[in-house]
Short mmCIF file of C-alpha atoms and ligand atoms in Angstrom, two decimals:
data_model
loop_
_atom_site.label_atom_id
_atom_site.label_comp_id
_atom_site.label_asym_id
_atom_site.label_seq_id
_atom_site.Cartn_x
_atom_site.Cartn_y
_atom_site.Cartn_z
CA UNK A 1 -48.88 17.88 -11.77
CA UNK A 2 -45.26 18.19 -10.82
CA UNK A 3 -45.85 17.94 -7.43
CA UNK A 4 -48.21 16.20 -5.09
CA UNK A 5 -48.45 16.32 -1.47
CA UNK A 6 -50.76 13.45 0.01
CA UNK A 7 -52.37 15.10 2.71
CA UNK A 8 -54.03 12.17 5.41
CA UNK A 9 -54.15 14.39 8.38
CA UNK A 10 -57.31 14.13 9.97
CA UNK A 11 -56.25 16.75 13.03
CA UNK A 12 -58.88 18.70 14.84
CA UNK A 13 -56.37 19.57 17.24
CA UNK A 14 -55.07 22.80 17.41
CA UNK A 15 -51.61 22.24 14.56
CA UNK A 16 -49.98 23.79 11.64
CA UNK A 17 -46.14 22.65 11.55
CA UNK A 18 -47.12 21.62 8.14
CA UNK A 19 -48.17 25.36 6.72
CA UNK A 20 -45.13 27.02 8.96
CA UNK A 21 -42.97 25.01 6.89
CA UNK A 22 -44.11 26.26 3.93
CA UNK A 23 -42.89 29.76 2.56
CA UNK A 24 -44.67 29.36 -1.34
CA UNK A 25 -48.48 29.05 0.59
CA UNK A 26 -48.67 25.56 -1.05
CA UNK A 27 -50.45 23.87 2.01
CA UNK A 28 -51.65 25.66 4.25
CA UNK A 29 -55.11 26.26 6.88
CA UNK A 30 -58.25 27.55 7.00
CA UNK A 31 -58.55 28.00 10.75
CA UNK A 32 -55.64 26.09 12.77
CA UNK A 33 -58.00 22.91 13.89
CA UNK A 34 -58.98 22.21 9.96
CA UNK A 35 -56.57 20.07 7.94
CA UNK A 36 -54.17 21.62 5.84
CA UNK A 37 -55.51 21.77 1.93
CA UNK A 38 -52.38 21.41 -0.91
CA UNK A 39 -51.87 23.39 -4.03
CA UNK A 40 -50.07 21.81 -6.27
CA UNK A 41 -49.36 24.84 -8.52
CA UNK A 42 -46.91 26.33 -5.54
CA UNK A 43 -45.15 23.36 -4.63
CA UNK A 44 -42.03 23.13 -5.25
CA UNK A 45 -41.39 19.96 -3.24
CA UNK A 46 -38.88 20.78 -0.77
CA UNK A 47 -40.30 18.21 1.74
CA UNK A 48 -39.96 20.68 4.42
CA UNK A 49 -43.67 19.88 5.34
CA UNK A 50 -43.67 16.50 5.29
CA UNK A 51 -40.43 16.15 7.38
CA UNK A 52 -41.73 19.32 9.80
CA UNK A 53 -45.45 16.95 10.69
CA UNK A 54 -45.46 15.37 13.93
CA UNK A 55 -48.30 13.37 13.06
CA UNK A 56 -46.24 11.67 9.36
CA UNK A 57 -49.55 12.47 7.69
CA UNK A 58 -47.94 14.19 4.50
CA UNK A 59 -46.76 11.65 1.69
CA UNK A 60 -45.19 13.07 -1.22
CA UNK A 61 -45.48 11.35 -4.51
CA UNK A 62 -43.99 12.21 -7.56
CA UNK A 63 -46.56 9.94 -9.97
CA UNK A 64 -44.02 10.14 -13.21
CA UNK A 65 -41.14 8.21 -11.58
CA UNK A 66 -43.44 6.48 -9.24
CA UNK A 67 -41.67 7.87 -6.47
CA UNK A 68 -43.10 8.29 -2.72
CA UNK A 69 -41.51 9.87 -0.34
CA UNK A 70 -42.80 9.82 4.35
CA UNK A 71 -41.20 9.47 7.18
CA UNK A 72 -39.33 6.50 8.22
CA UNK A 73 -37.96 6.44 11.98
CA UNK A 74 -37.31 2.86 12.55
CA UNK A 75 -33.59 1.85 13.11
CA UNK A 76 -33.88 -0.85 10.97
CA UNK A 77 -33.55 0.11 7.86
CA UNK A 78 -33.34 -1.58 4.54
CA UNK A 79 -30.90 -1.28 2.36
CA UNK A 80 -30.47 1.04 -1.14
CA UNK A 81 -32.26 -1.12 -3.94
CA UNK A 82 -33.86 -3.42 -1.41
CA UNK A 83 -37.60 -5.09 -2.65
CA UNK A 84 -39.57 -4.13 0.33
CA UNK A 85 -42.94 -5.00 1.05
CA UNK A 86 -45.71 -1.40 0.17
CA UNK A 87 -48.72 -1.52 2.96
CA UNK A 88 -51.68 0.21 3.20
CA UNK A 89 -52.92 2.05 5.83
CA UNK A 90 -54.32 -1.01 7.59
CA UNK A 91 -50.82 -2.75 6.94
CA UNK A 92 -52.23 -4.81 3.81
CA UNK A 93 -49.34 -5.68 1.57
CA UNK A 94 -50.37 -3.83 -1.51
CA UNK A 95 -47.14 -4.72 -3.79
CA UNK A 96 -43.19 -4.62 -4.37
CA UNK A 97 -41.50 -1.72 -3.95
CA UNK A 98 -37.92 -0.59 -3.93
CA UNK A 99 -35.97 1.38 -1.48
CA UNK A 100 -34.10 4.37 -3.48
CA UNK A 101 -32.70 7.09 -0.62
CA UNK A 102 -32.85 7.85 2.46
CA UNK A 103 -33.51 11.75 2.92
CA UNK A 104 -31.86 13.58 5.54
CA UNK A 105 -31.29 17.73 5.94
CA UNK A 106 -30.64 19.85 8.83
CA UNK A 107 -33.98 21.65 8.10
CA UNK A 108 -36.02 18.47 8.47
CA UNK A 109 -35.31 18.61 12.23
CA UNK A 110 -33.46 14.96 12.61
CA UNK A 111 -36.63 13.35 10.96
CA UNK A 112 -35.52 11.06 8.02
CA UNK A 113 -37.49 10.54 4.84
CA UNK A 114 -37.70 6.89 2.77
CA UNK A 115 -37.59 7.40 -0.90
CA UNK A 116 -39.72 4.06 -2.35
CA UNK A 117 -40.35 3.18 -6.09
CA UNK A 118 -43.51 1.18 -6.62
CA UNK A 119 -46.38 0.63 -9.25
CA UNK A 120 -48.27 3.59 -9.77
CA UNK A 121 -51.84 2.45 -8.89
CA UNK A 122 -50.47 1.98 -5.44
CA UNK A 123 -48.73 5.17 -4.65
CA UNK A 124 -51.43 6.79 -3.41
CA UNK A 125 -52.38 4.26 -0.61
CA UNK A 126 -49.00 3.32 0.38
CA UNK A 127 -48.17 3.93 4.38
CA UNK A 128 -45.74 2.18 4.57
CA UNK A 129 -43.48 -0.48 3.72
CA UNK A 130 -42.05 -3.72 5.80
CA UNK A 131 -39.10 -5.70 4.55
CA UNK A 132 -39.38 -8.93 2.00
CA UNK A 133 -39.01 -12.72 3.47
S1 LIG B 1 -43.16 19.96 -0.32
FE1 LIG B 1 -42.53 22.44 0.31
S2 LIG B 1 -43.16 23.56 -0.97
FE2 LIG B 1 -44.40 21.99 -1.33
S3 LIG B 1 -46.08 21.72 -0.02
FE3 LIG B 1 -44.73 20.68 1.09
S4 LIG B 1 -43.44 23.01 2.14
FE4 LIG B 1 -44.60 23.45 0.70
S1 LIG B 2 -48.74 19.70 10.83
FE1 LIG B 2 -49.09 17.51 10.48
S2 LIG B 2 -51.01 16.76 12.01
FE2 LIG B 2 -50.25 18.91 12.03
S3 LIG B 2 -51.91 19.74 10.80
FE3 LIG B 2 -50.16 19.61 8.83
S4 LIG B 2 -50.52 17.54 8.58
FE4 LIG B 2 -51.88 17.67 10.21
#
């Protein structure tokens, strides 16, 4: 699996910026109010859906490289190369990760994405980072 978008969306309100962002049809919705479905065969890893989701409900995972990319909107940014704590959806610390880069593109509509490297077993359950002590 080359690209993987982890979908955490449970929305049952009308919403579709993710599907509208994807010209490949790799993320789509059966109806406006059901959660999106991801097709890894079509995804090229452009990250547009991740950046354009207003609910920050989409995370990009590269299992081979041990990398996770998700929106990061805090002003207080850890440095590139800084070791941070990976946390799950409840804020529990899973383990350590390293900040690899911040990704900002015109097409991302002012959303900054952060790329973090971490243990493969934590990538699918990591939902954020907190700075270490
Ligand atoms: S990363 Fe790009 S190609 Fe992949 S699902 Fe998102 S918008 Fe589509
Ligand atoms: S844009 Fe985000 S919140 Fe809206 S349906 Fe897509 S994944 Fe869910």
